[in-house]
Amino acid sequence: MNTKYIFVTGGVVSGLGKGISAASLGRLLKARGYKVTSQKLDPYINVDPGTMSPYQHGEVFVTDDGLEADLDLGHYERFIDENLHTYSNLTTGKVYWNVINKEREGKYLGETVQVIPHVTNEIRNFVIQAGKHAQADVVITEIGGTTGDMESLPFLESIRQVPLEVGRNNCLFLHVTYIPYISGSKEYKSKPTQHSVKELQSHGINPDMIIARCDEKIPQSVLDKISLFCNVEKDCVIENTTLDSLYEVPLMLEEQRMADIVCEKLDLEVRKPDLENWKNMVEHIRNSKESVTIALVGKYVQLHDAYLSVSEALYHAGFQFETKVDIRWVDSETLEDQDLDVVFEGVDG
């Protein structure tokens, strides 16, 4: 079977949850028996986040083979339960580092080195290599940043080229956008999504599916309007509303047949998913009645994402026993022994 490539882009605003959407789709495909690997393409010029301030970027997630990567890789691993690798994170800085080293070594045989084709080839080859390295049936690639950002353009051009190499039937483009609610007129607005899709189309990419993010349920009329104006089939406009737990997202997407539609579009066998373990975990989360308070001491506690894997590990330990974990964040630089009474003030026992 040919490896399939799914590209997840974001529009309108940043912080929509592209990573959770990509990770959730990965879980649904794995539940259907497909081997999935994930990767994140980041547009910043740092070679990797290893030397970046935690206040700037949050946690540095380290893979088994030593890659210092974006924290979204932690979400990928927690959702798809696969160890990620050196081909799971690529930055603009690393791309140019690789290209310049090749130029210095004479590998371009004296050619004028340009963004197209040399930089885009480097990115495209990296994406394809991820599937080969992991021997995956499906590669899910999240493009960092927001469509329209100047720094994301080489990545968009690169993923536009991938179908030309592997075949359009082996690629799927998924666009995550925001649907704002205007309280004054009590309306949900699809216009930002229309503009975002138009921007994506200007780069030669027509999204196959749109994930519409909103805090509340979106009226069907708005979803139908997005379908019409963005040239996407009605059942390919997927609603993604804010939930109490991000681990409920795969089940919400499953109710809308998202993974089945993806399989149909990629010529994959539509299989019945096995989500029992995932559903049991979500039930444990929903049924959590007991609570426990844990103090987490760290240097960068002002930004909780700096300790994301630690906090998620604590939350998951609580899920197992249907117990809510309340983390009290303690700044190590100001911690004194007597401060612990203040940290646990109001906690029984």
CSV table of N, CA, C and O in Angstrom, one decimal, residues 32-123:
chain,number,residue,atom,x,y,z
A,32,ARG,N,-8.3,2.1,13.6
A,32,ARG,CA,-8.8,1.3,12.4
A,32,ARG,C,-7.7,0.4,11.9
A,32,ARG,O,-7.8,-0.2,10.8
A,33,GLY,N,-6.6,0.3,12.7
A,33,GLY,CA,-5.6,-0.6,12.3
A,33,GLY,C,-4.5,-0.1,11.4
A,33,GLY,O,-3.6,-0.9,10.9
A,34,TYR,N,-4.4,1.2,11.2
A,34,TYR,CA,-3.4,1.8,10.3
A,34,TYR,C,-2.2,2.3,11.2
A,34,TYR,O,-2.4,2.8,12.3
A,35,LYS,N,-1.0,2.1,10.6
A,35,LYS,CA,0.2,2.6,11.3
A,35,LYS,C,0.3,4.1,11.0
A,35,LYS,O,0.5,4.4,9.8
A,36,VAL,N,0.3,4.9,12.0
A,36,VAL,CA,0.4,6.3,11.8
A,36,VAL,C,1.6,6.9,12.4
A,36,VAL,O,2.1,6.5,13.5
A,37,THR,N,2.2,7.9,11.7
A,37,THR,CA,3.3,8.7,12.3
A,37,THR,C,2.9,10.2,12.1
A,37,THR,O,2.1,10.5,11.2
A,38,SER,N,3.4,11.1,12.9
A,38,SER,CA,3.1,12.5,12.9
A,38,SER,C,4.3,13.3,12.8
A,38,SER,O,5.4,12.9,13.3
A,39,GLN,N,4.2,14.5,12.3
A,39,GLN,CA,5.3,15.5,12.3
A,39,GLN,C,4.7,16.9,12.3
A,39,GLN,O,3.6,17.2,11.9
A,40,LYS,N,5.6,17.8,12.7
A,40,LYS,CA,5.3,19.2,12.8
A,40,LYS,C,6.3,20.0,12.1
A,40,LYS,O,7.5,19.8,12.3
A,41,LEU,N,5.9,20.9,11.2
A,41,LEU,CA,6.8,21.8,10.4
A,41,LEU,C,6.6,23.2,11.0
A,41,LEU,O,5.5,23.8,11.0
A,42,ASP,N,7.7,23.7,11.6
A,42,ASP,CA,7.6,25.0,12.3
A,42,ASP,C,8.3,26.1,11.5
A,42,ASP,O,9.5,25.9,11.1
A,43,PRO,N,7.7,27.3,11.4
A,43,PRO,CA,8.3,28.3,10.5
A,43,PRO,C,9.3,29.2,11.2
A,43,PRO,O,9.9,30.0,10.5
A,44,TYR,N,9.6,29.0,12.4
A,44,TYR,CA,10.6,29.9,13.1
A,44,TYR,C,12.1,29.5,12.6
A,44,TYR,O,12.3,28.3,12.2
A,45,ILE,N,13.0,30.4,12.7
A,45,ILE,CA,14.3,30.3,12.2
A,45,ILE,C,15.3,29.6,13.2
A,45,ILE,O,16.4,29.2,12.8
A,46,ASN,N,14.9,29.4,14.4
A,46,ASN,CA,15.7,28.6,15.3
A,46,ASN,C,15.9,27.2,14.7
A,46,ASN,O,14.9,26.6,14.1
A,47,VAL,N,17.0,26.6,14.9
A,47,VAL,CA,17.3,25.2,14.4
A,47,VAL,C,16.4,24.2,15.1
A,47,VAL,O,15.8,23.3,14.5
A,48,ASP,N,16.2,24.4,16.4
A,48,ASP,CA,15.2,23.6,17.1
A,48,ASP,C,14.9,24.4,18.4
A,48,ASP,O,15.5,25.4,18.7
A,49,PRO,N,13.9,24.0,19.2
A,49,PRO,CA,13.5,24.8,20.3
A,49,PRO,C,14.4,24.5,21.6
A,49,PRO,O,14.1,25.1,22.6
A,50,GLY,N,15.4,23.7,21.4
A,50,GLY,CA,16.2,23.4,22.6
A,50,GLY,C,16.9,24.6,23.2
A,50,GLY,O,17.1,24.5,24.5
A,51,THR,N,17.2,25.6,22.5
A,51,THR,CA,17.8,26.8,23.1
A,51,THR,C,16.8,28.0,23.3
A,51,THR,O,17.3,29.1,23.7
A,52,MET,N,15.6,27.7,23.1
A,52,MET,CA,14.6,28.8,23.2
A,52,MET,C,14.1,28.9,24.6
A,52,MET,O,14.0,27.9,25.4
A,53,SER,N,13.8,30.1,25.1
A,53,SER,CA,13.2,30.3,26.4
A,53,SER,C,11.9,29.5,26.6
A,53,SER,O,11.0,29.6,25.7
A,54,PRO,N,11.7,28.8,27.7
A,54,PRO,CA,10.4,28.2,27.9
A,54,PRO,C,9.3,29.2,28.0
A,54,PRO,O,8.1,28.8,27.6
A,55,TYR,N,9.6,30.4,28.3
A,55,TYR,CA,8.5,31.4,28.3
A,55,TYR,C,8.1,31.8,26.9
A,55,TYR,O,7.0,32.2,26.6
A,56,GLN,N,9.0,31.6,25.9
A,56,GLN,CA,8.7,31.8,24.5
A,56,GLN,C,7.9,30.7,23.9
A,56,GLN,O,7.0,30.9,23.1
A,57,HIS,N,8.4,29.5,24.2
A,57,HIS,CA,7.9,28.3,23.4
A,57,HIS,C,7.3,27.2,24.2
A,57,HIS,O,6.7,26.3,23.7
A,58,GLY,N,7.4,27.3,25.6
A,58,GLY,CA,6.9,26.2,26.4
A,58,GLY,C,7.9,25.0,26.4
A,58,GLY,O,9.1,25.2,26.2
A,59,GLU,N,7.3,23.8,26.6
A,59,GLU,CA,8.2,22.6,26.8
A,59,GLU,C,9.0,22.3,25.6
A,59,GLU,O,8.5,22.4,24.4
A,60,VAL,N,10.2,21.8,25.8
A,60,VAL,CA,10.9,21.1,24.7
A,60,VAL,C,10.7,19.6,24.8
A,60,VAL,O,11.0,19.0,25.9
A,61,PHE,N,10.0,19.0,23.8
A,61,PHE,CA,9.7,17.6,23.9
A,61,PHE,C,10.9,16.8,23.2
A,61,PHE,O,11.3,17.1,22.1
A,62,VAL,N,11.4,15.8,23.9
A,62,VAL,CA,12.6,15.1,23.5
A,62,VAL,C,12.1,13.7,23.1
A,62,VAL,O,11.6,13.0,23.9
A,63,THR,N,12.4,13.3,21.8
A,63,THR,CA,12.1,12.0,21.3
A,63,THR,C,13.1,10.9,21.8
A,63,THR,O,14.2,11.3,22.3
A,64,ASP,N,12.7,9.7,21.6
A,64,ASP,CA,13.6,8.6,22.0
A,64,ASP,C,15.0,8.7,21.3
A,64,ASP,O,16.0,8.3,21.9
A,65,ASP,N,15.0,9.2,20.1
A,65,ASP,CA,16.3,9.2,19.4
A,65,ASP,C,17.0,10.6,19.6
A,65,ASP,O,18.0,10.9,18.8
A,66,GLY,N,16.5,11.4,20.5
A,66,GLY,CA,17.3,12.6,20.9
A,66,GLY,C,16.9,13.9,20.3
A,66,GLY,O,17.5,14.9,20.5
A,67,LEU,N,15.9,13.9,19.4
A,67,LEU,CA,15.4,15.1,18.8
A,67,LEU,C,14.8,16.0,19.8
A,67,LEU,O,13.9,15.6,20.6
A,68,GLU,N,15.2,17.3,19.9
A,68,GLU,CA,14.6,18.3,20.7
A,68,GLU,C,13.5,19.0,19.8
A,68,GLU,O,13.9,19.6,18.8
A,69,ALA,N,12.3,18.9,20.2
A,69,ALA,CA,11.2,19.2,19.3
A,69,ALA,C,10.1,20.0,20.0
A,69,ALA,O,10.1,20.3,21.2
A,70,ASP,N,9.1,20.4,19.1
A,70,ASP,CA,8.0,21.2,19.6
A,70,ASP,C,7.1,20.4,20.5
A,70,ASP,O,7.0,19.2,20.4
A,71,LEU,N,6.5,21.1,21.5
A,71,LEU,CA,5.6,20.4,22.5
A,71,LEU,C,4.4,19.7,21.9
A,71,LEU,O,3.9,18.8,22.5
A,72,ASP,N,4.0,20.0,20.6
A,72,ASP,CA,2.9,19.3,20.0
A,72,ASP,C,3.2,17.9,19.8
A,72,ASP,O,2.3,17.0,19.7
A,73,LEU,N,4.5,17.5,19.7
A,73,LEU,CA,4.9,16.1,19.5
A,73,LEU,C,4.5,15.3,20.7
A,73,LEU,O,4.2,14.1,20.6
A,74,GLY,N,4.4,15.9,21.9
A,74,GLY,CA,3.9,15.2,23.1
A,74,GLY,C,2.5,14.9,23.0
A,74,GLY,O,2.1,13.8,23.3
A,75,HIS,N,1.7,15.8,22.4
A,75,HIS,CA,0.3,15.5,22.2
A,75,HIS,C,0.2,14.3,21.2
A,75,HIS,O,-0.7,13.4,21.3
A,76,TYR,N,1.0,14.4,20.1
A,76,TYR,CA,0.9,13.3,19.1
A,76,TYR,C,1.2,11.9,19.8
A,76,TYR,O,0.4,11.0,19.5
A,77,GLU,N,2.2,11.9,20.6
A,77,GLU,CA,2.6,10.6,21.2
A,77,GLU,C,1.5,10.1,22.2
A,77,GLU,O,1.2,9.0,22.3
A,78,ARG,N,0.9,11.1,22.9
A,78,ARG,CA,-0.1,10.7,23.9
A,78,ARG,C,-1.4,10.2,23.2
A,78,ARG,O,-2.1,9.3,23.7
A,79,PHE,N,-1.7,10.7,22.0
A,79,PHE,CA,-2.9,10.3,21.3
A,79,PHE,C,-2.7,9.1,20.4
A,79,PHE,O,-3.5,8.2,20.5
A,80,ILE,N,-1.6,9.0,19.7
A,80,ILE,CA,-1.4,7.9,18.8
A,80,ILE,C,-0.6,6.8,19.4
A,80,ILE,O,-0.5,5.7,18.8
A,81,ASP,N,0.0,7.0,20.5
A,81,ASP,CA,0.8,6.0,21.2
A,81,ASP,C,1.8,5.3,20.4
A,81,ASP,O,2.0,4.1,20.3
A,82,GLU,N,2.6,6.2,19.7
A,82,GLU,CA,3.7,5.8,18.8
A,82,GLU,C,4.9,6.7,19.2
A,82,GLU,O,4.7,7.9,19.4
A,83,ASN,N,6.1,6.1,19.3
A,83,ASN,CA,7.3,6.9,19.5
A,83,ASN,C,7.7,7.6,18.3
A,83,ASN,O,7.8,7.1,17.2
A,84,LEU,N,7.8,9.0,18.4
A,84,LEU,CA,8.2,9.8,17.3
A,84,LEU,C,9.7,9.8,17.2
A,84,LEU,O,10.4,9.3,18.0
A,85,HIS,N,10.2,10.5,16.2
A,85,HIS,CA,11.6,10.3,15.8
A,85,HIS,C,12.2,11.6,15.1
A,85,HIS,O,11.5,12.7,15.1
A,86,THR,N,13.4,11.5,14.6
A,86,THR,CA,14.1,12.6,14.1
A,86,THR,C,13.4,13.3,12.9
A,86,THR,O,13.7,14.5,12.6
A,87,TYR,N,12.5,12.6,12.2
A,87,TYR,CA,11.8,13.2,11.1
A,87,TYR,C,10.4,13.7,11.5
A,87,TYR,O,9.5,13.9,10.7
A,88,SER,N,10.2,13.9,12.8
A,88,SER,CA,8.9,14.4,13.3
A,88,SER,C,8.8,15.9,13.5
A,88,SER,O,7.8,16.4,13.9
A,89,ASN,N,9.9,16.6,13.4
A,89,ASN,CA,9.9,18.1,13.6
A,89,ASN,C,10.9,18.7,12.7
A,89,ASN,O,12.1,18.3,12.7
A,90,LEU,N,10.5,19.7,12.0
A,90,LEU,CA,11.4,20.5,11.1
A,90,LEU,C,11.1,21.9,11.2
A,90,LEU,O,10.0,22.4,11.2
A,91,THR,N,12.2,22.7,11.4
A,91,THR,CA,12.0,24.2,11.4
A,91,THR,C,12.7,24.8,10.2
A,91,THR,O,13.5,24.2,9.5
A,92,THR,N,12.3,26.1,10.0
A,92,THR,CA,12.9,26.8,8.9
A,92,THR,C,14.4,26.9,9.1
A,92,THR,O,15.2,26.8,8.1
A,93,GLY,N,14.9,27.1,10.4
A,93,GLY,CA,16.3,27.1,10.6
A,93,GLY,C,17.0,25.9,10.2
A,93,GLY,O,18.1,25.9,9.7
A,94,LYS,N,16.4,24.7,10.6
A,94,LYS,CA,17.0,23.4,10.2
A,94,LYS,C,17.0,23.2,8.7
A,94,LYS,O,18.0,22.7,8.1
A,95,VAL,N,16.0,23.7,8.0
A,95,VAL,CA,16.0,23.6,6.6
A,95,VAL,C,17.1,24.3,5.9
A,95,VAL,O,17.9,23.8,5.1
A,96,TYR,N,17.3,25.6,6.3
A,96,TYR,CA,18.4,26.4,5.8
A,96,TYR,C,19.7,25.9,6.2
A,96,TYR,O,20.7,26.0,5.4
A,97,TRP,N,19.8,25.4,7.4
A,97,TRP,CA,21.1,24.8,7.9
A,97,TRP,C,21.5,23.6,7.0
A,97,TRP,O,22.6,23.5,6.5
A,98,ASN,N,20.5,22.8,6.7
A,98,ASN,CA,20.8,21.6,5.8
A,98,ASN,C,21.2,22.1,4.4
A,98,ASN,O,22.1,21.5,3.7
A,99,VAL,N,20.4,23.0,3.8
A,99,VAL,CA,20.7,23.5,2.5
A,99,VAL,C,22.0,24.2,2.4
A,99,VAL,O,22.8,23.9,1.4
A,100,ILE,N,22.4,25.0,3.3
A,100,ILE,CA,23.7,25.7,3.3
A,100,ILE,C,24.8,24.7,3.4
A,100,ILE,O,25.8,24.8,2.7
A,101,ASN,N,24.7,23.7,4.3
A,101,ASN,CA,25.7,22.7,4.4
A,101,ASN,C,25.9,21.9,3.1
A,101,ASN,O,27.0,21.6,2.7
A,102,LYS,N,24.8,21.6,2.4
A,102,LYS,CA,24.9,20.9,1.1
A,102,LYS,C,25.6,21.8,0.1
A,102,LYS,O,26.4,21.3,-0.7
A,103,GLU,N,25.3,23.1,0.1
A,103,GLU,CA,25.9,24.0,-0.8
A,103,GLU,C,27.4,24.1,-0.6
A,103,GLU,O,28.2,24.1,-1.5
A,104,ARG,N,27.8,24.1,0.7
A,104,ARG,CA,29.2,24.2,1.0
A,104,ARG,C,30.0,23.0,0.6
A,104,ARG,O,31.2,23.0,0.3
A,105,GLU,N,29.3,21.8,0.7
A,105,GLU,CA,29.9,20.6,0.3
A,105,GLU,C,29.9,20.3,-1.2
A,105,GLU,O,30.3,19.3,-1.6
A,106,GLY,N,29.3,21.2,-1.9
A,106,GLY,CA,29.3,21.1,-3.4
A,106,GLY,C,28.2,20.1,-3.9
A,106,GLY,O,28.3,19.7,-5.1
A,107,LYS,N,27.2,19.8,-3.1
A,107,LYS,CA,26.2,18.8,-3.5
A,107,LYS,C,25.3,19.3,-4.6
A,107,LYS,O,24.5,18.6,-5.2
A,108,TYR,N,25.2,20.7,-4.7
A,108,TYR,CA,24.3,21.2,-5.7
A,108,TYR,C,25.1,21.5,-7.1
A,108,TYR,O,24.5,22.1,-8.0
A,109,LEU,N,26.4,21.1,-7.1
A,109,LEU,CA,27.2,21.1,-8.3
A,109,LEU,C,27.2,22.5,-8.9
A,109,LEU,O,27.2,22.7,-10.1
A,110,GLY,N,27.3,23.5,-8.0
A,110,GLY,CA,27.5,24.9,-8.5
A,110,GLY,C,26.3,25.6,-8.9
A,110,GLY,O,26.3,26.7,-9.4
A,111,GLU,N,25.1,25.0,-8.7
A,111,GLU,CA,23.8,25.7,-9.0
A,111,GLU,C,23.6,26.9,-8.2
A,111,GLU,O,24.1,27.0,-7.0
A,112,THR,N,22.8,27.8,-8.7
A,112,THR,CA,22.4,28.9,-7.9
A,112,THR,C,21.3,28.4,-6.9
A,112,THR,O,20.3,27.9,-7.3
A,113,VAL,N,21.6,28.5,-5.6
A,113,VAL,CA,20.7,27.9,-4.6
A,113,VAL,C,19.5,28.9,-4.3
A,113,VAL,O,19.8,30.0,-4.0
A,114,GLN,N,18.3,28.4,-4.5
A,114,GLN,CA,17.1,29.3,-4.4
A,114,GLN,C,16.1,28.6,-3.5
A,114,GLN,O,16.2,27.4,-3.2
A,115,VAL,N,15.1,29.4,-3.1
A,115,VAL,CA,14.0,28.8,-2.3
A,115,VAL,C,13.3,27.7,-3.0
A,115,VAL,O,13.0,26.6,-2.5
A,116,ILE,N,13.0,28.0,-4.3
A,116,ILE,CA,12.5,27.0,-5.2
A,116,ILE,C,13.5,26.7,-6.3
A,116,ILE,O,13.9,27.6,-7.0
A,117,PRO,N,14.0,25.5,-6.4
A,117,PRO,CA,13.5,24.3,-5.8
A,117,PRO,C,14.3,23.8,-4.6
A,117,PRO,O,13.8,22.8,-4.0
A,118,HIS,N,15.4,24.4,-4.2
A,118,HIS,CA,16.3,23.7,-3.2
A,118,HIS,C,15.7,23.7,-1.8
A,118,HIS,O,15.7,22.6,-1.2
A,119,VAL,N,15.1,24.8,-1.3
A,119,VAL,CA,14.5,24.8,0.0
A,119,VAL,C,13.3,24.0,0.0
A,119,VAL,O,13.1,23.1,0.9
A,120,THR,N,12.4,24.1,-1.0
A,120,THR,CA,11.2,23.4,-1.0
A,120,THR,C,11.5,21.9,-1.2
A,120,THR,O,10.7,21.0,-0.6
A,121,ASN,N,12.5,21.5,-1.9
A,121,ASN,CA,12.8,20.1,-2.1
A,121,ASN,C,13.3,19.5,-0.8
A,121,ASN,O,12.9,18.4,-0.4
A,122,GLU,N,14.0,20.3,0.0
A,122,GLU,CA,14.5,19.8,1.3
A,122,GLU,C,13.3,19.5,2.2
A,122,GLU,O,13.2,18.5,2.9
A,123,ILE,N,12.3,20.4,2.2
A,123,ILE,CA,11.1,20.2,3.0
A,123,ILE,C,10.3,19.0,2.5
A,123,ILE,O,9.9,18.1,3.3
